Amino acid sequence: MPFVARVSLALSRRALVNAMRRPQLLLPLVLIPTLMLAANVGGLNRTTTLPGFPAVHGFLDFQLAPAMTQSLLFGGVAMGVAMALEIEAGFFSRLAVAPIPRVAIVLGRLGAASAIAVIQMLWFLSIGLIFGAHVKSGLPGLLVTFGIGIVAGVAFAALGVALALRARNASTVQGIFPLVFVSLFLSSAYFPRNLLTSPFDAIARYNPLSYIAEGMRDPIVNSLSAQPVLEGLAAAAGLAVLAVGLSVVTLRGRLDEA
Amino acid sequence: MSAIEVEGLEREFKGGLKAVDGIDLRVEPGEVYGFLGPNGAGKTTTVRMLVTLLRPTGGRATVAGFDVAKQPADVRRNIGVALQEAALDLLMTGREMMELQATLHGIAPRSVRGRAAELIERVGLAQAQNRRVGTYSGGMRRRLDLAMALIHEPSVLFLDEPTTGLDPLSRTTLWEEVRRLKNEGTTVFLTTQYLEEADQLADRLGIISGGRIVAEGTPAVLKAEVGRPHLDITLLDEGDGPGDLARAKQVLERFGGERPPSEGCHLSVTVERGAADIASVVRSLDDAGLSVASLELVQPTLDDVFIAKTGRHLEGGSSGDAPPEEPAEPEPAIAAP
Amino acid sequence: MSASIRTIRALVRRALNEIIRVPGGAIPGVLAPAIFLVGLSGVYGAASQLPGFPTGSFRSFIVPVGFLQAATFAGAATGVNLARDIEQGWFDRLIVCPAPRVTLLTGLVLSASLRALLPATALVAVAFALGVHWPGVDGLVIAYALTMGMAAATACWGISMALRFRTQQAAPLIQLAGLLATLFSTAYAPKALLAPWLRHIADVNPANFVMEGVRQGFVGGVTWEHSWQAVVAIAGLLIVLGTFAVRGMRRVGVAA
């Protein structure tokens, strides 16, 4: 196995074990979106009868995607906070003096993030199915939703890592938490784009989260169709490429400036 | 080839703060080089440049034959580092940390376990290896930190204030390990603010203050440069205090110069040959009918060296007019959008 | 001025210092309810078209969510800050001073009530700027009073948890209670439009009565029915959670 892969795997395993040993930090990633999902579905389930609302089996089917997106965004912030804490505590310096390819420091984090994203996706899809959600396109659709979600999870984690490397302190990274909600409100994650009030509908058109959420939602509420899925994948992958690039560049810049 | 070679090394931070202001030093293979100075003198900044964590803004340095600025990857392959903060993952066990470090240093997968176990045994952590590092005492964490720095048998080891905050027993244990490393031929670059540590461990010392080396040499030579041992003597009060004092001064003239203050029954005199002169001093005083209540031989200390070079005490002090080691915020953190 | 009043005043001033001296840290908390108001109404605004919605303005309907958020964030922050003080040893200094423990508790709880006024006022400013119905002076006064009461109740909860666990790691538990209380109510829709399971929870959730009490001016007018139910709910919460908090304070240093 190439050295960079070996080191990245070792660091991924370490970051994942670290996260698992602090369940009190992991739990909010799924708990808060789950509670919000329950409240949204319980409170607004009648909105599926509004003129212009797409035909769905139930509001739960519609709301699974924003819950997953929110959870993945929280995961990204959490990964950034974990990175920042390690920078503050000096563990990052230990990695920096080790003779490892620099990119492995980022890849290690992202490997752990993708594993956590799998857990997050499994959680929401499971509770969705338990509480009566209906995945219209069956197993292939589930896999598509999974795939988009994991790519998005990696993208969000990379953004968190880039911010941590730039800011180098956990409280700054923590401070972007409200932005998670803002970015989701300004998208069509929670509600159909045609029913958003102005100017939210216009802003949502340019928000990649809209396409990511719609890409994850479409296989659940419709049969698999190419456009929303491809758009979702493209948005997630594009964001991932940009974010990973940004985090690697920030890492290099941080290590060179030092 | 020297193990460490530094010429005109500088580090200037934003705002013009010079934490390191032109350092020259050379460390030979197998030597323990002590880098002694108060808080804020530039010790940690120097170490961070030599281990490639910080880029010099002036001068050059080579470690194990490789330039720290141009060949940092090669430097990292040949050094072991235990920084000021024992940068450990508190949620991992000692064994997990060692095995991770072995992997990061490219030790073959089939050798990782064995090598980790060997080092754990060496630093006396075998019993605790499967416990989380968060449960370790300060001394145990330092030992683990040292073991991790040695996992790949580096030729040069950097120890940045390794015993700060440790209890006396842990400190002694660590000193023994440093001596053992020296015997094995490892070059050790040790920064410390403790005089006794520098005195005990270092073959040669560089004393740094305000980002510059103010003195360099072996501990004995440095101390000899600034003074001779002296005897603090208290005479038994037998009724004629001033008279006794005057006679004692006369008797002791031949041993060395008088040191202030002398008052009452106390006097202090330099003794050129140190402990070798004690018996003669006591005999001479006895011959003059003077009885000694107490007698203490005081050797010059590295603090005396520091005072001679900088006018300030070393221990408990900081480089008052020097820039900080590293500014609290060397680069502005990006504000959240 | 009695010693107790002076102590309470000092504690309140210390708590408010955190906001005044670290404004960057406080801004997210102060603006969050307003952000949620704008965001939620932008996303779900069309819901007010549903038959049975008491007002055509979804924004006016969900304003009380912001008030309750202001209250529960302030209360939770008080608990989390106390947990931090316990971890860092400052609380020990407080406990060995001669002030009665109830006085110390009062100071902490009062600081939460006052702290809640900041996000509540930011919310009100944004709400009116965006055209939310004017609730009348009585409606606004009731909204503020209930918010302060809710903040006090949440603070009692947070303080109990902080004293029980003595670590900042209890923060999620402290914050979760406020989230649950706010969300599982008529936060987004009137009771008739809720899913049956949520309707049942709202029926027994004291925070829901507080929510309706705050809402009344914004969607209609102040009525005795909504007001007394809200006051009783707050009083009940304060009695129960306050008792836990007082017991927690009295136990400090007594239990091993």
Coordinates of N, CA and C in Angstrom, one line a residue, chain A residues 15-187:
Chain A
A15 N -8.9 9.3 14.1 CA -9.9 10.3 14.3 C -11.3 9.7 14.6
L16 N -11.6 8.6 13.9 CA -12.9 7.9 14.1 C -13.0 7.4 15.5
V17 N -11.9 6.7 16.0 CA -11.9 6.2 17.4 C -12.1 7.3 18.4
N18 N -11.4 8.4 18.1 CA -11.5 9.6 18.9 C -13.0 10.0 19.0
A19 N -13.6 10.1 17.9 CA -15.0 10.6 17.9 C -15.9 9.6 18.6
M20 N -15.7 8.3 18.4 CA -16.5 7.3 19.0 C -16.4 7.3 20.5
R21 N -15.2 7.7 21.0 CA -15.0 7.6 22.5 C -15.5 8.9 23.1
R22 N -16.1 9.8 22.4 CA -16.8 10.9 22.9 C -18.2 11.0 22.4
P23 N -19.0 10.1 22.8 CA -20.4 10.0 22.2 C -21.2 11.3 22.5
Q24 N -20.8 12.0 23.6 CA -21.6 13.2 23.9 C -21.3 14.3 22.9
L25 N -20.3 14.2 22.1 CA -20.0 15.1 21.0 C -20.7 14.7 19.7
L26 N -20.8 13.3 19.6 CA -21.3 12.8 18.4 C -22.9 12.8 18.4
L27 N -23.4 12.6 19.6 CA -24.9 12.5 19.7 C -25.6 13.7 19.2
P28 N -25.2 14.9 19.5 CA -26.0 16.1 19.0 C -26.0 16.1 17.4
L29 N -25.1 15.5 16.8 CA -25.1 15.5 15.3 C -26.3 14.8 14.7
V30 N -26.8 13.8 15.4 CA -28.0 13.2 15.0 C -29.3 13.6 15.8
L31 N -29.0 13.9 17.1 CA -30.2 14.1 18.0 C -30.9 15.4 17.6
I32 N -30.2 16.5 17.4 CA -30.9 17.7 17.2 C -31.6 17.7 15.8
P33 N -31.0 17.2 14.8 CA -31.8 17.1 13.5 C -33.0 16.2 13.6
T34 N -32.8 15.1 14.4 CA -33.9 14.2 14.6 C -35.1 14.9 15.3
L35 N -34.8 15.6 16.3 CA -35.9 16.3 17.1 C -36.5 17.4 16.2
M36 N -35.7 18.0 15.4 CA -36.3 19.0 14.5 C -37.1 18.4 13.4
L37 N -36.7 17.2 13.0 CA -37.4 16.5 12.0 C -38.8 16.1 12.5
A38 N -38.8 15.6 13.8 CA -40.0 15.2 14.4 C -41.0 16.4 14.5
A39 N -40.4 17.5 15.0 CA -41.2 18.7 15.2 C -41.8 19.3 13.8
N40 N -40.9 19.3 12.8 CA -41.3 19.8 11.5 C -42.5 18.9 11.0
V41 N -42.2 17.6 11.1 CA -43.2 16.7 10.5 C -44.5 16.7 11.3
G42 N -44.4 16.7 12.6 CA -45.6 16.8 13.4 C -46.3 18.1 13.3
G43 N -45.6 19.2 13.1 CA -46.3 20.5 13.1 C -46.8 20.9 11.7
L44 N -46.1 20.5 10.7 CA -46.4 21.0 9.4 C -46.8 20.0 8.4
N45 N -47.2 18.8 8.8 CA -47.5 17.7 7.9 C -48.7 18.1 7.0
R46 N -49.5 19.0 7.4 CA -50.7 19.4 6.5 C -50.2 20.2 5.3
T47 N -49.0 20.7 5.3 CA -48.5 21.5 4.2 C -48.5 20.8 2.9
T48 N -48.5 19.5 2.9 CA -48.4 18.7 1.7 C -49.7 18.9 0.9
T49 N -50.7 19.5 1.5 CA -52.0 19.7 0.8 C -52.0 21.1 0.1
L50 N -51.0 21.9 0.4 CA -50.9 23.2 -0.2 C -50.8 23.1 -1.7
P51 N -51.5 24.0 -2.4 CA -51.4 24.0 -3.9 C -49.9 24.2 -4.3
G52 N -49.4 23.4 -5.2 CA -48.1 23.5 -5.6 C -47.1 22.6 -4.9
F53 N -47.5 22.0 -3.8 CA -46.7 21.0 -3.1 C -46.6 19.8 -4.0
P54 N -45.4 19.3 -4.2 CA -45.3 18.0 -5.1 C -46.0 16.9 -4.4
A55 N -46.4 15.9 -5.2 CA -47.1 14.7 -4.7 C -46.1 13.9 -3.9
V56 N -46.4 13.7 -2.6 CA -45.5 12.8 -1.8 C -46.3 11.9 -1.0
H57 N -45.7 10.8 -0.6 CA -46.4 9.8 0.3 C -46.7 10.4 1.6
G58 N -45.8 11.2 2.1 CA -46.0 11.9 3.4 C -45.0 12.9 3.6
F59 N -45.2 13.8 4.6 CA -44.3 15.0 4.8 C -42.9 14.4 5.3
L60 N -43.0 13.3 6.0 CA -41.8 12.7 6.5 C -40.8 12.4 5.3
D61 N -41.4 11.8 4.3 CA -40.6 11.5 3.1 C -39.8 12.7 2.6
F62 N -40.6 13.8 2.6 CA -40.0 15.1 2.1 C -38.9 15.6 3.1
Q63 N -39.1 15.5 4.4 CA -38.3 16.1 5.3 C -37.0 15.3 5.7
L64 N -36.9 14.1 5.2 CA -35.7 13.3 5.5 C -34.5 13.9 5.0
A65 N -34.6 14.4 3.8 CA -33.4 15.0 3.1 C -32.8 16.2 3.9
P66 N -33.7 17.2 4.2 CA -33.1 18.3 5.0 C -32.5 17.9 6.4
A67 N -33.2 16.9 7.0 CA -32.6 16.4 8.3 C -31.2 15.8 8.1
M68 N -31.1 15.0 7.0 CA -29.8 14.4 6.7 C -28.8 15.5 6.4
T69 N -29.2 16.5 5.6 CA -28.3 17.6 5.2 C -27.8 18.4 6.4
Q70 N -28.8 18.7 7.3 CA -28.5 19.4 8.5 C -27.5 18.6 9.4
S71 N -27.7 17.3 9.5 CA -26.8 16.4 10.3 C -25.4 16.4 9.7
L72 N -25.3 16.3 8.4 CA -24.0 16.3 7.7 C -23.3 17.6 7.9
L73 N -24.0 18.7 7.9 CA -23.4 20.0 8.1 C -22.9 20.1 9.6
F74 N -23.7 19.7 10.5 CA -23.2 19.7 11.9 C -21.9 18.8 12.0
G75 N -21.9 17.7 11.3 CA -20.8 16.9 11.3 C -19.5 17.6 10.8
G76 N -19.7 18.4 9.7 CA -18.6 19.2 9.2 C -18.1 20.2 10.3
V77 N -19.0 20.9 11.0 CA -18.6 21.8 12.0 C -17.8 21.0 13.1
A78 N -18.4 19.9 13.5 CA -17.8 19.1 14.5 C -16.4 18.6 14.2
M79 N -16.2 18.3 12.9 CA -14.8 17.8 12.5 C -13.9 19.0 12.5
G80 N -14.4 20.2 12.2 CA -13.6 21.4 12.3 C -13.2 21.7 13.7
V81 N -14.1 21.6 14.6 CA -13.9 21.9 16.0 C -12.8 20.9 16.5
A82 N -13.0 19.6 16.2 CA -12.0 18.6 16.6 C -10.6 18.9 16.1
M83 N -10.5 19.4 14.9 CA -9.2 19.7 14.3 C -8.6 20.9 15.1
A84 N -9.5 21.9 15.3 CA -9.0 23.1 16.0 C -8.5 22.8 17.4
L85 N -9.3 22.0 18.1 CA -8.9 21.6 19.4 C -7.5 20.9 19.4
E86 N -7.2 20.1 18.4 CA -5.9 19.4 18.3 C -4.8 20.4 18.0
I87 N -5.2 21.4 17.2 CA -4.2 22.5 16.9 C -3.8 23.2 18.2
E88 N -4.9 23.5 19.0 CA -4.7 24.3 20.2 C -3.9 23.4 21.2
A89 N -4.2 22.1 21.3 CA -3.5 21.2 22.2 C -2.1 20.8 21.8
G90 N -1.7 21.1 20.6 CA -0.4 20.7 20.2 C -0.3 19.4 19.4
F91 N -1.3 18.6 19.4 CA -1.2 17.3 18.7 C -1.0 17.5 17.2
F92 N -1.5 18.6 16.7 CA -1.3 18.9 15.3 C 0.2 19.1 15.0
S93 N 0.9 19.7 15.9 CA 2.4 19.9 15.7 C 3.1 18.5 15.6
R94 N 2.6 17.6 16.4 CA 3.2 16.2 16.4 C 3.1 15.7 15.0
L95 N 1.9 15.9 14.3 CA 1.7 15.4 13.0 C 2.6 16.2 12.0
A96 N 2.7 17.5 12.3 CA 3.5 18.3 11.3 C 5.0 18.0 11.3
V97 N 5.5 17.5 12.5 CA 6.9 17.1 12.5 C 7.2 15.7 12.0
A98 N 6.1 14.9 11.9 CA 6.3 13.5 11.4 C 6.6 13.5 9.9
P99 N 7.4 12.6 9.4 CA 7.8 12.5 8.0 C 6.6 11.9 7.2
I100 N 5.5 12.6 7.2 CA 4.3 12.1 6.4 C 4.0 13.0 5.3
P101 N 3.4 12.5 4.2 CA 2.9 13.5 3.2 C 1.8 14.4 3.9
R102 N 2.0 15.7 3.6 CA 1.1 16.7 4.3 C -0.3 16.4 4.0
V103 N -0.6 16.0 2.8 CA -2.1 15.8 2.4 C -2.7 14.8 3.3
A104 N -1.9 13.9 3.9 CA -2.5 12.8 4.7 C -3.2 13.4 6.0
I105 N -2.7 14.5 6.4 CA -3.3 15.1 7.6 C -4.8 15.5 7.3
V106 N -5.0 16.0 6.1 CA -6.4 16.3 5.7 C -7.2 15.1 5.4
L107 N -6.5 14.2 4.6 CA -7.3 13.0 4.2 C -7.7 12.1 5.3
G108 N -6.8 12.1 6.4 CA -7.2 11.4 7.6 C -8.5 11.8 8.2
R109 N -8.6 13.1 8.3 CA -9.8 13.7 8.8 C -11.0 13.4 7.9
L110 N -10.8 13.5 6.6 CA -12.0 13.3 5.7 C -12.4 11.8 5.7
G111 N -11.4 10.9 5.9 CA -11.8 9.5 5.9 C -12.7 9.2 7.1
A112 N -12.3 9.8 8.3 CA -13.2 9.7 9.4 C -14.6 10.3 9.2
A113 N -14.6 11.5 8.5 CA -15.8 12.2 8.2 C -16.8 11.3 7.4
S114 N -16.2 10.6 6.4 CA -17.0 9.8 5.5 C -17.6 8.6 6.3
A115 N -16.8 8.1 7.2 CA -17.3 7.0 8.0 C -18.5 7.5 8.9
I116 N -18.3 8.6 9.5 CA -19.4 9.2 10.4 C -20.6 9.5 9.5
A117 N -20.4 10.0 8.3 CA -21.5 10.3 7.4 C -22.3 9.0 7.1
V118 N -21.6 7.9 6.9 CA -22.4 6.7 6.7 C -23.3 6.4 7.9
I119 N -22.8 6.6 9.1 CA -23.6 6.3 10.3 C -24.8 7.3 10.3
Q120 N -24.5 8.6 10.0 CA -25.6 9.6 10.0 C -26.7 9.2 9.0
M121 N -26.2 8.8 7.8 CA -27.2 8.5 6.8 C -28.0 7.3 7.2
L122 N -27.3 6.3 7.7 CA -28.0 5.1 8.2 C -29.1 5.4 9.2
W123 N -28.7 6.2 10.1 CA -29.6 6.6 11.2 C -30.9 7.2 10.6
F124 N -30.8 8.2 9.8 CA -32.0 8.9 9.3 C -32.8 8.0 8.4
L125 N -32.1 7.2 7.5 CA -32.9 6.3 6.7 C -33.6 5.3 7.5
S126 N -33.0 4.8 8.5 CA -33.6 3.8 9.4 C -34.8 4.4 10.1
I127 N -34.6 5.5 10.8 CA -35.8 6.0 11.5 C -36.9 6.4 10.5
G128 N -36.5 6.9 9.4 CA -37.5 7.2 8.4 C -38.3 6.0 8.0
L129 N -37.6 4.9 7.8 CA -38.4 3.7 7.4 C -39.2 3.2 8.6
I130 N -38.7 3.3 9.8 CA -39.4 2.8 11.0 C -40.7 3.6 11.2
F131 N -40.6 4.9 10.9 CA -41.8 5.8 11.1 C -42.6 6.0 9.9
G132 N -42.4 5.1 8.9 CA -43.4 5.1 7.8 C -43.0 5.8 6.5
A133 N -41.7 6.2 6.4 CA -41.3 6.8 5.2 C -41.3 5.7 4.1
H134 N -41.4 6.1 2.9 CA -41.6 5.2 1.7 C -40.6 5.6 0.7
V135 N -39.6 4.8 0.4 CA -38.5 5.1 -0.6 C -39.0 4.6 -1.9
K136 N -39.5 5.6 -2.7 CA -40.2 5.2 -3.9 C -39.4 4.5 -4.9
S137 N -38.1 4.8 -5.0 CA -37.3 4.1 -6.0 C -36.5 3.0 -5.4
G138 N -36.9 2.5 -4.2 CA -36.3 1.3 -3.7 C -34.8 1.3 -3.4
L139 N -34.2 0.2 -3.4 CA -32.8 0.1 -3.0 C -31.9 0.9 -3.9
P140 N -32.0 0.9 -5.2 CA -31.1 1.7 -6.0 C -31.2 3.2 -5.6
G141 N -32.4 3.6 -5.3 CA -32.6 5.0 -4.8 C -32.0 5.3 -3.5
L142 N -32.1 4.3 -2.6 CA -31.4 4.4 -1.3 C -29.9 4.6 -1.4
L143 N -29.4 3.8 -2.3 CA -27.9 3.9 -2.6 C -27.5 5.2 -3.1
V144 N -28.3 5.7 -4.0 CA -28.0 7.1 -4.6 C -28.0 8.1 -3.5
T145 N -29.1 8.1 -2.7 CA -29.2 9.0 -1.6 C -28.0 8.9 -0.7
F146 N -27.6 7.7 -0.4 CA -26.4 7.5 0.4 C -25.2 8.1 -0.2
G147 N -25.0 7.8 -1.5 CA -23.8 8.3 -2.1 C -23.7 9.8 -2.1
I148 N -24.8 10.5 -2.4 CA -24.8 11.9 -2.4 C -24.5 12.4 -1.0
G149 N -25.1 11.8 0.0 CA -24.9 12.2 1.3 C -23.4 12.1 1.8
I150 N -22.8 11.0 1.4 CA -21.4 10.8 1.9 C -20.5 11.8 1.2
V151 N -20.7 12.0 -0.1 CA -19.9 13.0 -0.8 C -20.1 14.4 -0.1
A152 N -21.3 14.7 0.2 CA -21.6 16.0 0.8 C -21.0 16.1 2.2
G153 N -21.0 15.0 2.9 CA -20.4 14.9 4.3 C -18.9 15.2 4.2
V154 N -18.3 14.6 3.2 CA -16.8 14.9 3.0 C -16.6 16.4 2.7
A155 N -17.5 16.9 1.9 CA -17.3 18.3 1.5 C -17.5 19.2 2.7
F156 N -18.5 19.0 3.5 CA -18.7 19.8 4.7 C -17.5 19.7 5.7
A157 N -17.0 18.4 5.9 CA -15.9 18.2 6.8 C -14.7 19.0 6.3
A158 N -14.5 18.9 5.0 CA -13.3 19.7 4.4 C -13.4 21.2 4.7
L159 N -14.6 21.7 4.6 CA -14.8 23.1 4.9 C -14.5 23.4 6.4
G160 N -14.9 22.5 7.2 CA -14.7 22.6 8.7 C -13.2 22.6 8.9
V161 N -12.5 21.7 8.3 CA -11.0 21.5 8.4 C -10.3 22.8 7.9
A162 N -10.7 23.3 6.8 CA -10.1 24.5 6.3 C -10.3 25.6 7.2
L163 N -11.4 25.8 7.8 CA -11.7 26.9 8.7 C -10.8 26.7 10.0
A164 N -10.7 25.4 10.4 CA -9.9 25.2 11.6 C -8.5 25.5 11.4
L165 N -7.9 25.2 10.2 CA -6.5 25.5 9.9 C -6.3 26.9 9.8
R166 N -7.3 27.7 9.3 CA -7.1 29.1 9.2 C -7.2 29.8 10.5
A167 N -8.3 29.4 11.3 CA -8.6 30.1 12.5 C -7.7 29.6 13.7
R168 N -7.4 28.3 13.7 CA -6.5 27.7 14.7 C -7.1 27.8 16.1
N169 N -8.4 28.1 16.3 CA -9.0 28.0 17.6 C -10.4 27.5 17.5
A170 N -10.8 26.7 18.5 CA -12.1 26.0 18.4 C -13.3 26.9 18.5
S171 N -13.1 28.0 19.3 CA -14.3 28.9 19.5 C -14.7 29.6 18.2
T172 N -13.8 29.9 17.3 CA -14.1 30.5 16.0 C -14.9 29.5 15.2
V173 N -14.4 28.3 15.1 CA -15.1 27.3 14.3 C -16.5 27.1 14.9
Q174 N -16.6 27.0 16.2 CA -17.9 26.8 16.8 C -18.8 27.9 16.5
G175 N -18.3 29.1 16.3 CA -19.1 30.3 16.0 C -19.8 30.2 14.7
I176 N -19.5 29.3 13.8 CA -20.2 29.3 12.5 C -21.4 28.4 12.6
F177 N -21.6 27.9 13.8 CA -22.8 27.0 14.0 C -24.1 27.6 13.5
P178 N -24.4 28.8 13.9 CA -25.7 29.5 13.4 C -25.7 29.5 11.9
L179 N -24.5 29.6 11.2 CA -24.5 29.7 9.8 C -25.1 28.4 9.1
V180 N -25.0 27.3 9.9 CA -25.6 26.0 9.3 C -27.1 26.3 9.1
F181 N -27.7 26.9 10.1 CA -29.2 27.1 9.9 C -29.5 28.1 8.8
V182 N -28.7 29.2 8.8 CA -28.9 30.2 7.8 C -28.7 29.6 6.4
S183 N -27.7 28.8 6.2 CA -27.5 28.3 4.8 C -28.6 27.3 4.4
L184 N -29.1 26.6 5.4 CA -30.3 25.7 5.1 C -31.6 26.5 4.9
F185 N -31.8 27.6 5.6 CA -33.0 28.4 5.4 C -33.0 29.0 4.0
L186 N -31.8 29.3 3.6 CA -31.7 30.0 2.2 C -31.6 29.0 1.1
S187 N -32.1 27.8 1.3 CA -32.1 26.8 0.3 C -33.5 26.2 0.2

